[in-house]
Short mmCIF file of C-alpha atoms in Angstrom, two decimals:
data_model
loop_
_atom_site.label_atom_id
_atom_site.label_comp_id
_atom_site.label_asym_id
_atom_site.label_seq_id
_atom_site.Cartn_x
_atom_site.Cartn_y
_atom_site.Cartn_z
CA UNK A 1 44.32 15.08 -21.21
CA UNK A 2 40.69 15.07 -22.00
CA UNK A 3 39.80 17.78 -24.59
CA UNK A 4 36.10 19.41 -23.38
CA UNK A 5 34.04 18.34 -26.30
CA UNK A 6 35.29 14.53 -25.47
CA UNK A 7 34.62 15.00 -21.86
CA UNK A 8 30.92 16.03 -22.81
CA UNK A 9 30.30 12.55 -25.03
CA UNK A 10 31.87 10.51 -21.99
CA UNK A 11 29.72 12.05 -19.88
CA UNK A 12 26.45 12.31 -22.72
CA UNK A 13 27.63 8.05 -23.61
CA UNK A 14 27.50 7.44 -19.76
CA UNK A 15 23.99 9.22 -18.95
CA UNK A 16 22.28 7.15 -21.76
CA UNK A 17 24.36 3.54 -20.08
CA UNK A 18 22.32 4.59 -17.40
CA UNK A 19 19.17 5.36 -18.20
CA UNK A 20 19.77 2.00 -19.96
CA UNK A 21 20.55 0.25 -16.69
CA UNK A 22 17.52 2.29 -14.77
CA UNK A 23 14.91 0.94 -17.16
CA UNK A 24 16.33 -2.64 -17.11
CA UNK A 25 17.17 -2.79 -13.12
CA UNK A 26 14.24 -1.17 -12.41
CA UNK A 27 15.45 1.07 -10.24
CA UNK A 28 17.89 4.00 -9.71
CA UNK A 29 21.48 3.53 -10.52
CA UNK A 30 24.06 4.32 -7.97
CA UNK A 31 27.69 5.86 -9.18
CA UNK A 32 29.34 2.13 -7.65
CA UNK A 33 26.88 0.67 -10.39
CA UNK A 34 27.47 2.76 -13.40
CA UNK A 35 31.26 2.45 -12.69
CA UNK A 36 30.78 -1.33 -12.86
CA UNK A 37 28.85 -1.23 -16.06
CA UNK A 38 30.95 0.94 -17.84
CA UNK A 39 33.88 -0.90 -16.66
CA UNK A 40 35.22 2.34 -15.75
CA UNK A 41 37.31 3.15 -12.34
CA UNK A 42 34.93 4.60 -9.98
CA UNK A 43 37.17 8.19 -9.23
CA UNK A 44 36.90 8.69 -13.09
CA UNK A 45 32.70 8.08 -12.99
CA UNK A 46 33.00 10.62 -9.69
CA UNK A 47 34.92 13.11 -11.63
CA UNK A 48 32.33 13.16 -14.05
CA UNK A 49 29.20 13.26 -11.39
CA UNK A 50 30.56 14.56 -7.92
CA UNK A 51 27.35 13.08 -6.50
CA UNK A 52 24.78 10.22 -6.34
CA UNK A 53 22.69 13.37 -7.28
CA UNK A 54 24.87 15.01 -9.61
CA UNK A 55 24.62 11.62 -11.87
CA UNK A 56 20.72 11.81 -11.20
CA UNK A 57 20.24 15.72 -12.14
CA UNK A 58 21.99 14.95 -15.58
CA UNK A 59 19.74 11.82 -16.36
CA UNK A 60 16.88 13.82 -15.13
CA UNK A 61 18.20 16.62 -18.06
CA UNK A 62 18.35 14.04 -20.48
CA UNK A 63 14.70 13.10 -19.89
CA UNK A 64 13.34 16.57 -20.11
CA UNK A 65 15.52 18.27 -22.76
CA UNK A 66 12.74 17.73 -25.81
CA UNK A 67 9.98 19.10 -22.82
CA UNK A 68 11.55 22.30 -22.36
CA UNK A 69 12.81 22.78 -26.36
CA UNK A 70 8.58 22.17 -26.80
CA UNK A 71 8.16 24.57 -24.35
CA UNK A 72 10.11 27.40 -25.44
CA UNK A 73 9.37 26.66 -29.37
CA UNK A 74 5.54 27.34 -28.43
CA UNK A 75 5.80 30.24 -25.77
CA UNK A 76 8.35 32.11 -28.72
CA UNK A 77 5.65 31.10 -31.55
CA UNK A 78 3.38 33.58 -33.11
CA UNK A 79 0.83 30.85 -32.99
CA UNK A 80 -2.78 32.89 -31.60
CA UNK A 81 -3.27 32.44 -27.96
CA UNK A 82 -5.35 29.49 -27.78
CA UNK A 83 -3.01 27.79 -29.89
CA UNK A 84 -0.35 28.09 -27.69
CA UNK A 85 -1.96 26.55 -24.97
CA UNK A 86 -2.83 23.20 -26.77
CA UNK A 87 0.79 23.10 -28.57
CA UNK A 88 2.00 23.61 -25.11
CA UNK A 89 0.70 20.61 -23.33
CA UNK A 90 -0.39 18.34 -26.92
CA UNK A 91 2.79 18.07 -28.01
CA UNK A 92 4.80 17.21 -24.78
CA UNK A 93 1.53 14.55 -24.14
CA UNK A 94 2.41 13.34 -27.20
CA UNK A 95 5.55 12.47 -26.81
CA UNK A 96 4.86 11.13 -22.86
CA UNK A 97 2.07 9.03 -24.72
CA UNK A 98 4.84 7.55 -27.18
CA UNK A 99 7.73 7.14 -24.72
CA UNK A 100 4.45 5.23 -22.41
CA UNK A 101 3.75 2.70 -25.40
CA UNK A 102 7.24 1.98 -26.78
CA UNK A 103 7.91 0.29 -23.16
CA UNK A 104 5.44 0.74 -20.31
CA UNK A 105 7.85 -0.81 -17.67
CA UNK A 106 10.40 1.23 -18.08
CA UNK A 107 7.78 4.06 -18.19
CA UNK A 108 6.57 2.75 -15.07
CA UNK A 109 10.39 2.64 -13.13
CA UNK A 110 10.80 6.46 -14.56
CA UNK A 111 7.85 7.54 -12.68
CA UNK A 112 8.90 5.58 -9.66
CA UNK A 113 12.57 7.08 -9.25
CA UNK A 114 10.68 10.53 -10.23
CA UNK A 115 8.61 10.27 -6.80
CA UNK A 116 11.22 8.89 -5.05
CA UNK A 117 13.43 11.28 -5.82
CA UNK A 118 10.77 14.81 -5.83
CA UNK A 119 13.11 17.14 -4.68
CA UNK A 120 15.09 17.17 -8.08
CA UNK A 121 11.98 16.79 -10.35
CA UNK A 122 10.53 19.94 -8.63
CA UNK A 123 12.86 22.29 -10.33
CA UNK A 124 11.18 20.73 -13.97
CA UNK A 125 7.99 21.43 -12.52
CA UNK A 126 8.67 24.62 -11.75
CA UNK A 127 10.02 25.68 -14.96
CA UNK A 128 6.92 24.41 -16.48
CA UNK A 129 5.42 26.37 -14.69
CA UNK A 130 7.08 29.33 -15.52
CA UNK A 131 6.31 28.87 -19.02
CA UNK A 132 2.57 28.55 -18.81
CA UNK A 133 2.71 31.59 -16.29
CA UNK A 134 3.88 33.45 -19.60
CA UNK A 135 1.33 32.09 -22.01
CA UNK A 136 -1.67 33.10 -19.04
CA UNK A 137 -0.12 36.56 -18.78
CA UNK A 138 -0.49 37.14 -22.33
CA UNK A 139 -3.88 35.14 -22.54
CA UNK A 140 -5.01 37.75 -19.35
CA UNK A 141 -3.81 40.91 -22.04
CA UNK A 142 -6.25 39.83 -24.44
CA UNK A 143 -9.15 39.71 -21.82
CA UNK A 144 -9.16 35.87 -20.89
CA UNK A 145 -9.78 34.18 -17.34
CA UNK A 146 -10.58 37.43 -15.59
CA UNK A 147 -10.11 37.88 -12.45
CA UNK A 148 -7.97 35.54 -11.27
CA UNK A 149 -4.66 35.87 -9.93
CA UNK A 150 -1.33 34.52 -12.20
CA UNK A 151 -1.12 31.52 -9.25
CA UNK A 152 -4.62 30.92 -9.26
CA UNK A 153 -4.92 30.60 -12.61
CA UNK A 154 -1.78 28.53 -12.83
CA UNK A 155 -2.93 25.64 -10.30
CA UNK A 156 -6.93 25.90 -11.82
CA UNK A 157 -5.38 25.18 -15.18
CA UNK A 158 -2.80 22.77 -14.11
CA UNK A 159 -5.14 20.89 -11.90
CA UNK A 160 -7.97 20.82 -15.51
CA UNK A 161 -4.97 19.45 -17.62
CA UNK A 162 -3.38 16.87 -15.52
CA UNK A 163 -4.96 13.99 -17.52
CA UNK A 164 -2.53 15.38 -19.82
CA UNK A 165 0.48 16.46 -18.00
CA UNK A 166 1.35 13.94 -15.07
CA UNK A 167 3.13 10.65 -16.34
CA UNK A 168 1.00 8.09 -13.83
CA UNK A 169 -2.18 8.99 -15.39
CA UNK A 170 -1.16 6.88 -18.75
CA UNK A 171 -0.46 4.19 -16.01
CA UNK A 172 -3.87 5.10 -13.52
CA UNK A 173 -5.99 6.08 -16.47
CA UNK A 174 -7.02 3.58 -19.34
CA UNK A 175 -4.59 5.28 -21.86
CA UNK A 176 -6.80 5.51 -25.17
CA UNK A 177 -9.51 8.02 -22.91
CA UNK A 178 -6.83 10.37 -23.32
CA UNK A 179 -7.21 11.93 -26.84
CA UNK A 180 -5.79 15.23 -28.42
CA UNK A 181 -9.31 16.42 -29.36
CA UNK A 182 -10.35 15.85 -26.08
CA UNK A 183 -7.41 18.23 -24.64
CA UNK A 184 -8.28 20.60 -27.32
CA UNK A 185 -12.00 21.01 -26.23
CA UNK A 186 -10.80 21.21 -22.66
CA UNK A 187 -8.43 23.85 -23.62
CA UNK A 188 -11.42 26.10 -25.36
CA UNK A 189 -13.83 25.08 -22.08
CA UNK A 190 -10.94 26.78 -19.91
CA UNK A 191 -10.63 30.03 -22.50
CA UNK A 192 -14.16 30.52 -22.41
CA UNK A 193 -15.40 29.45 -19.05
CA UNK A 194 -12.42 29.93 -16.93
CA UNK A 195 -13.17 33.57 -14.24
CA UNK A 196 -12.51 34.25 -10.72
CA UNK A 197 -16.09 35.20 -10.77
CA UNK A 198 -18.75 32.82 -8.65
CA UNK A 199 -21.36 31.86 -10.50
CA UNK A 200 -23.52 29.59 -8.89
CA UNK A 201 -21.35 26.58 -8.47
CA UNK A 202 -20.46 27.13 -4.55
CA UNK A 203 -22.31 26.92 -1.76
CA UNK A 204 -24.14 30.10 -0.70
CA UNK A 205 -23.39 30.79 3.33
CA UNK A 206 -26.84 29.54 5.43
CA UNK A 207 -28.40 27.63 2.65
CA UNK A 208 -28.34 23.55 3.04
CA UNK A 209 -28.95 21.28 0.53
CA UNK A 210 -32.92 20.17 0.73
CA UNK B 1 -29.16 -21.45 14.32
CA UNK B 2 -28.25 -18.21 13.35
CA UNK B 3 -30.76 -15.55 12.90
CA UNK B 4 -30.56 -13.38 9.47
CA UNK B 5 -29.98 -10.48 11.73
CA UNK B 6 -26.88 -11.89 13.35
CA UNK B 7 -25.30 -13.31 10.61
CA UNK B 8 -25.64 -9.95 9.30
CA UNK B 9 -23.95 -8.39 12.35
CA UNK B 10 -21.12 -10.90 12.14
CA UNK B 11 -20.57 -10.01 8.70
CA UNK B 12 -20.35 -6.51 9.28
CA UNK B 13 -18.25 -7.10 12.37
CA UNK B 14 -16.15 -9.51 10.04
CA UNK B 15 -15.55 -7.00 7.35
CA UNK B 16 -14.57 -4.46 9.99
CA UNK B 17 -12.04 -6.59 11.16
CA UNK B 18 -11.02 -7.46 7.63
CA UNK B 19 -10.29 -3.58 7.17
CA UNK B 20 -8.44 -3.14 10.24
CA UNK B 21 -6.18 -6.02 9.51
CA UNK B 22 -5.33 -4.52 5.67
CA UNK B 23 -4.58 -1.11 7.53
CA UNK B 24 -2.36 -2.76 10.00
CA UNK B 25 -0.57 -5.59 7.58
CA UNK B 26 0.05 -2.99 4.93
CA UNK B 27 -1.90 -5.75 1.98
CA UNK B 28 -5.23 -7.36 1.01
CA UNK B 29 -6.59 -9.99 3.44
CA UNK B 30 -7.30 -13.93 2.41
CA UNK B 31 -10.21 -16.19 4.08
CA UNK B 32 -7.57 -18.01 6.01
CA UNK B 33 -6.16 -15.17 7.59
CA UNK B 34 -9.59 -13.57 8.60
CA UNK B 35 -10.16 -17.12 10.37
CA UNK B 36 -7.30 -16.64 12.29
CA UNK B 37 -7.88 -13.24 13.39
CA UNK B 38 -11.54 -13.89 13.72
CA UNK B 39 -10.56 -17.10 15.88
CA UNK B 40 -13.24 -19.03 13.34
CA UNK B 41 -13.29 -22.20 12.07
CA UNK B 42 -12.65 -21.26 8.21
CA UNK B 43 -15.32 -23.48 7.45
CA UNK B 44 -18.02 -20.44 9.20
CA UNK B 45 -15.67 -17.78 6.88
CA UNK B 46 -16.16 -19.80 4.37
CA UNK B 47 -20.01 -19.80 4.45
CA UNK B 48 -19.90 -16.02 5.09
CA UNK B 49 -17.61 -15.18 2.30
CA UNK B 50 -18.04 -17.85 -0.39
CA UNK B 51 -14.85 -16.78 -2.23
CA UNK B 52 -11.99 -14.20 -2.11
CA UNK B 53 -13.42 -11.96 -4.24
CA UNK B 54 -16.56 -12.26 -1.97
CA UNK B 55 -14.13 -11.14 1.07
CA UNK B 56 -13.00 -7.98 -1.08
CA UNK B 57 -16.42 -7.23 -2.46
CA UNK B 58 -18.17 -6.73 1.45
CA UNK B 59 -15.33 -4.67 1.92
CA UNK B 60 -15.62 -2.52 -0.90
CA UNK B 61 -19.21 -2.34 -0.29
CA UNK B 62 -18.80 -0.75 3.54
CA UNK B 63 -15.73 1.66 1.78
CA UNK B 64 -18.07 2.98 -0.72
CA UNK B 65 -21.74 2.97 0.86
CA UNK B 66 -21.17 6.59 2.06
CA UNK B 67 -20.09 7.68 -1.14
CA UNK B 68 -23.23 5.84 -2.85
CA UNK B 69 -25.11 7.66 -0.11
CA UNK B 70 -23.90 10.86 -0.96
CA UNK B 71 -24.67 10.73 -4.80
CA UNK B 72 -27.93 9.08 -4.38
CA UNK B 73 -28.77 12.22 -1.76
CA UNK B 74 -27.29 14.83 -4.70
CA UNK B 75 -29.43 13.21 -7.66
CA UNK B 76 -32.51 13.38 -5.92
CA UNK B 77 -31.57 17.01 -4.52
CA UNK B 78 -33.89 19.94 -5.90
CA UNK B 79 -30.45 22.00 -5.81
CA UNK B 80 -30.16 24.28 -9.08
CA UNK B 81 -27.62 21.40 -11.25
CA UNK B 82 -24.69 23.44 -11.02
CA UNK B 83 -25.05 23.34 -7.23
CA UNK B 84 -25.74 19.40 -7.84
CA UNK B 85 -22.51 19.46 -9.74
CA UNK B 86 -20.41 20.86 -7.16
CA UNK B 87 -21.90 18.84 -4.19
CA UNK B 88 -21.63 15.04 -6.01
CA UNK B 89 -18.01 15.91 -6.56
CA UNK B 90 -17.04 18.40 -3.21
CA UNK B 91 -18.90 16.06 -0.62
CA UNK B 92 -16.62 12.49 -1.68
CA UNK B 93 -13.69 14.86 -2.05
CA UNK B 94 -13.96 16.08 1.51
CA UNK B 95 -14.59 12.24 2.55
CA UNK B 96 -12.11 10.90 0.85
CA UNK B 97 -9.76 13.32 2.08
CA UNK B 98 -10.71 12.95 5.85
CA UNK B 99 -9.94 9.45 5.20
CA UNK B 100 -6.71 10.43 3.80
CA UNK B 101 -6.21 12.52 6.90
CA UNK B 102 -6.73 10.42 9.68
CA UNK B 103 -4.52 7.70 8.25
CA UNK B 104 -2.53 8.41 5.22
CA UNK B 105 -0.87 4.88 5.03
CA UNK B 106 -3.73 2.81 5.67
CA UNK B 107 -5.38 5.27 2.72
CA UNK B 108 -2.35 4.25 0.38
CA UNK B 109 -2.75 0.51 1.36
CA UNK B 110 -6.74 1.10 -0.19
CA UNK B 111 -5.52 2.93 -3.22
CA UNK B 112 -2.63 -0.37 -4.04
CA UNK B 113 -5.32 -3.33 -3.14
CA UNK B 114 -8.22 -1.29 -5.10
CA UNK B 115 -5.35 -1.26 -8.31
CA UNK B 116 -4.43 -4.79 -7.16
CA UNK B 117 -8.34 -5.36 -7.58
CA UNK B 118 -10.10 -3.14 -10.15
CA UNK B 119 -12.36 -5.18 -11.93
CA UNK B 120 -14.06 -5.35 -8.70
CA UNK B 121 -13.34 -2.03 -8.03
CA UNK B 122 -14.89 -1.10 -11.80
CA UNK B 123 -18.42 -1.43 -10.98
CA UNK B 124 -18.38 1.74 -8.29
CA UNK B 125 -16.83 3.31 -11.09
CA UNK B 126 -19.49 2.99 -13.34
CA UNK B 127 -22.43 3.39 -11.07
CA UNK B 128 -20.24 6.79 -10.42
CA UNK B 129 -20.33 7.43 -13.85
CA UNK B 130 -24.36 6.41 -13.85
CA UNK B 131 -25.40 8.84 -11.29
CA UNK B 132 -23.14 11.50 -13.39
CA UNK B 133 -24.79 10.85 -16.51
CA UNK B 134 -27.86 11.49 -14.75
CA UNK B 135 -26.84 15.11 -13.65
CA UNK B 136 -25.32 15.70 -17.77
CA UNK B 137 -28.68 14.62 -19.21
CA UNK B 138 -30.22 17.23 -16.78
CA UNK B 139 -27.75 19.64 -17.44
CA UNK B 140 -27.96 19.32 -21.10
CA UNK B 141 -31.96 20.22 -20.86
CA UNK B 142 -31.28 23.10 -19.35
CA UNK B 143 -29.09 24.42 -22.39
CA UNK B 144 -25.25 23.14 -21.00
CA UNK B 145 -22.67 20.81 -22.60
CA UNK B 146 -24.41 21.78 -26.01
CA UNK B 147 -23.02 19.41 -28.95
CA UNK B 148 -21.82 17.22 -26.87
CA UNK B 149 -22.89 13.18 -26.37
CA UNK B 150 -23.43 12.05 -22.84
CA UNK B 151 -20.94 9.64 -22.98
CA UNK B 152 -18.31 12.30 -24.56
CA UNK B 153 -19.40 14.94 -21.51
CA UNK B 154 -19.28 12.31 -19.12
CA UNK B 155 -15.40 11.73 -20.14
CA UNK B 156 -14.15 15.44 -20.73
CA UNK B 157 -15.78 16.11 -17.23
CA UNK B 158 -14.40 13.43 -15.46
CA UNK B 159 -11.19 14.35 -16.54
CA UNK B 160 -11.32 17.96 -16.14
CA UNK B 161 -12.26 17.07 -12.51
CA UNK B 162 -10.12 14.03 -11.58
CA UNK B 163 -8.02 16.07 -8.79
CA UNK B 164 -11.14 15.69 -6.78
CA UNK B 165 -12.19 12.21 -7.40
CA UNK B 166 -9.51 9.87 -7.88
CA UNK B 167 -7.89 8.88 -4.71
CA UNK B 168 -3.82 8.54 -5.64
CA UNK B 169 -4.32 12.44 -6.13
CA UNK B 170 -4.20 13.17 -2.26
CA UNK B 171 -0.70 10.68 -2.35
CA UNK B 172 0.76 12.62 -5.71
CA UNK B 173 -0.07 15.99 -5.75
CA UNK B 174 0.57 18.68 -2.55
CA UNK B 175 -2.86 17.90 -1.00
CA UNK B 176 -3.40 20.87 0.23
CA UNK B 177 -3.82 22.53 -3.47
CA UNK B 178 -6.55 20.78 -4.05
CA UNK B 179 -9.42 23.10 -2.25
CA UNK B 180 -13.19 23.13 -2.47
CA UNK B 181 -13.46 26.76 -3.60
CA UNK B 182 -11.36 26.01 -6.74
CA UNK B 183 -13.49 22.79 -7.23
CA UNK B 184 -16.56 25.21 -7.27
CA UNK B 185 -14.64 27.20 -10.27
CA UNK B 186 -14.12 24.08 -12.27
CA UNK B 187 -17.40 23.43 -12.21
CA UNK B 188 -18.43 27.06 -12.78
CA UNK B 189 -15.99 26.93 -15.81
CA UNK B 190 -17.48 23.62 -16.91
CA UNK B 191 -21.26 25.26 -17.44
CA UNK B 192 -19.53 27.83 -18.89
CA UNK B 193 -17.04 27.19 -21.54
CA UNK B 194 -17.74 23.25 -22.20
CA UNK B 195 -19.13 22.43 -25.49
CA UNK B 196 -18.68 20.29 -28.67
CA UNK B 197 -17.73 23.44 -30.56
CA UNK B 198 -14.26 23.95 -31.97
CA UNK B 199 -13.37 27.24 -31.27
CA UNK B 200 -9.69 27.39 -32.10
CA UNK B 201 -7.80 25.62 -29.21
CA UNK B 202 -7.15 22.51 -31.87
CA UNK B 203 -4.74 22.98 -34.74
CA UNK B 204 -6.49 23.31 -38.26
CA UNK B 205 -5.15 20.41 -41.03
CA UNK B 206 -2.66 21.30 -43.09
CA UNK B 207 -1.67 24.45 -41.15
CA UNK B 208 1.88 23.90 -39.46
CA UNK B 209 3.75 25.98 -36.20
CA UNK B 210 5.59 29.08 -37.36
#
C-alpha cells in the first residue's frame, strides 16, 4: 500500500516531470505521455489524475501556488492601503518578470496551453479577483475611487494594470518598459484620480468635434 | 505608357487584392504570389513593389491611413485636451474593433503578420507616439502630468491605456469589457491623479512587509 504522504510526492514528483516535458515539447502533455516518461503503467498515472484535466488543474496549481501565497500575505498585511495595492500586483510581476527571463520559450508555451486551455485558468482569474475586490472595499472605507461600483472598479483597475498582470505583455511589450516605479506611479494615478464621476473626458450628447 | 494616375489605381487595386488574399490564406503575401493572383507578369509586380518589404509597407499604409486620419483630425481639433485625449484613443478603438467585428480571423491574421513584421510595423508606432506627445506637451501647459518628462508620460499613459490601443487585446481579453465610457474614465483619471509625485503607492528603502 501507498501511505498518503508518499502518494502526495508521486503525485508532487510527477506534476514537476511534466511541467518539465510541457516546456521542452512545447506543448501540453497528455496522461499516455506522462505515463511514458515516467515509465510508469498508465492505470497507475490515471489513478493519480482521473482526467486529461485533472493532470492539467494540478500543473495549473503548481504554477500559481506562490501567486495566491502573494496574494493572501498582502490582503492579511497591515501594510497602509496604497501599499497593498502595489505589493499586490509588484510582487507577483516580479516574479512573472523572472520566470519570463530565466527561459522565454517555455514562458511563451505556458501562455499558449493557458489560452488554449481558458476554461481552467478562469477559476485563477477569478480568485484574483476576489482578492483585489477586498483590497478596493477597504480602499472605498477610507474614501477612495468614489462612486464606482465594486465591478466597476475591479475591471477599470484591472484593465490600468494589465501591463503588469497578463503574462503576453512581457512577450507583446518590449519587457524593460515595464518598471516597478512605473506601476507604483500608476498605482497613486488610480488612488487619486480614479471616480465614477465625469469630468470632461466623454463626449457631451449633441456636441461634435469642430 | 502608363499614366501616374493609373499606376496609382493599380497599386491601390493591387494592395487590395494583396489584403484579401492574407485574409483568405490565413499568412503574409510574397511578389510571386500577388503575380499569380493578379494574373501579372512578376516583372510589372516587380516594378510596382520593388521588394517584399515594399509589398507589406503599401499594405500597412492603406491599414493605417484612417487611423493617421483620425489623429491628425484630433491634434488639430480645438476640443478642450481632455476631450482630445479621449477622441485620439476612443475613435481607433471603435475602428479597430469594427474591424475586429466584421472578421475576427482575418483581424488575427493582421495582428500575427504585423508581429511577424514589426520593424515595419514600428514606424506607425512612433508617429502614434508623435501625435501623443503632441497632446502631453499641451496637456502639460495647461497644469497636467506635472513632474513628469514627456517621454516618461508618454509611457505611463500608453500603458495605462493599452486595452484600447493594442490590437491582440480584442483576441485576449472578453471584448466586450473593453467599453468607451470606461475609456473616458481612464482618461478622466489620467488628468487627475497622474503625476511624477510619490505619494505612497511605492515601498520606502529599508522598510520591509509586516
Amino acid at each position: 500500500m501507498t501511505s498518503p504522504s508518499d502518494a502526495d510526492s508521486e503525485r508532487t514528483r510527477l506534476v514537476t516531470l511534466a511541467m518539465r516535458v510541457i516546456e521542452r515539447a512545447g506543448e501540453n502533455i497528455t496522461r499516455a505521455a506522462l505515463a511514458k516518461e515516467a515509465r510508469m503503467p498508465r492505470a497507475r498515472i490515471d489513478a493519480i489524475f482521473d482526467s486529461e484535466d485533472a493532470l492539467f488543474d494540478a500543473i495549473l496549481e503548481k504554477w500559481y501556488a506562490p501567486d495566491i501565497a502573494i496574494m493572501e500575505e498582502v490582503v492579511a498585511s497591515d501594510l497602509p492601503i496604497r501599499r497593498k495595492f502595489y505589493e499586490f500586483f509588484a510582487r507577483r510581476f516580479a516574479r512573472q518578470r523572472a520566470r519570463f527571463r530565466k527561459d522565454p520559450a517555455a514562458f511563451a508555451v505556458y501562455c499558449e496551453v493557458g489560452t488554449d486551455n481558458f476554461e481552467n485558468v478562469s477559476g485563477y482569474i477569478d480568485l484574483a479577483d476576489h482578492y483585489l475586490a477586498e483590497l478596493i472595499a477597504q480602499a472605498q472605507e477610507e474614501g477612495h475611487f468614489a462612486g464606482l461600483g465594486i465591478n466597476r472598479a475591479l475591471s477599470l483597475i484591472n484593465q490600468m494594470v494589465v501591463c503588469y498582470t497578463l503574462p503576453q505583455m512581457l512577450m507583446i511589450l518590449v519587457e524593460d518598459k515595464l518598471e516597478e516605479d512605473k506601476l507604483a506611479t500608476i498605482i497613486d494615478t488610480l488612488f487619486d484620480g480614479l471616480s465614477g464621476e465625469a469630468r470632461g473626458a466623454a463626449p457631451v450628447a449633441g456636441l461634435r468635434i469642430a
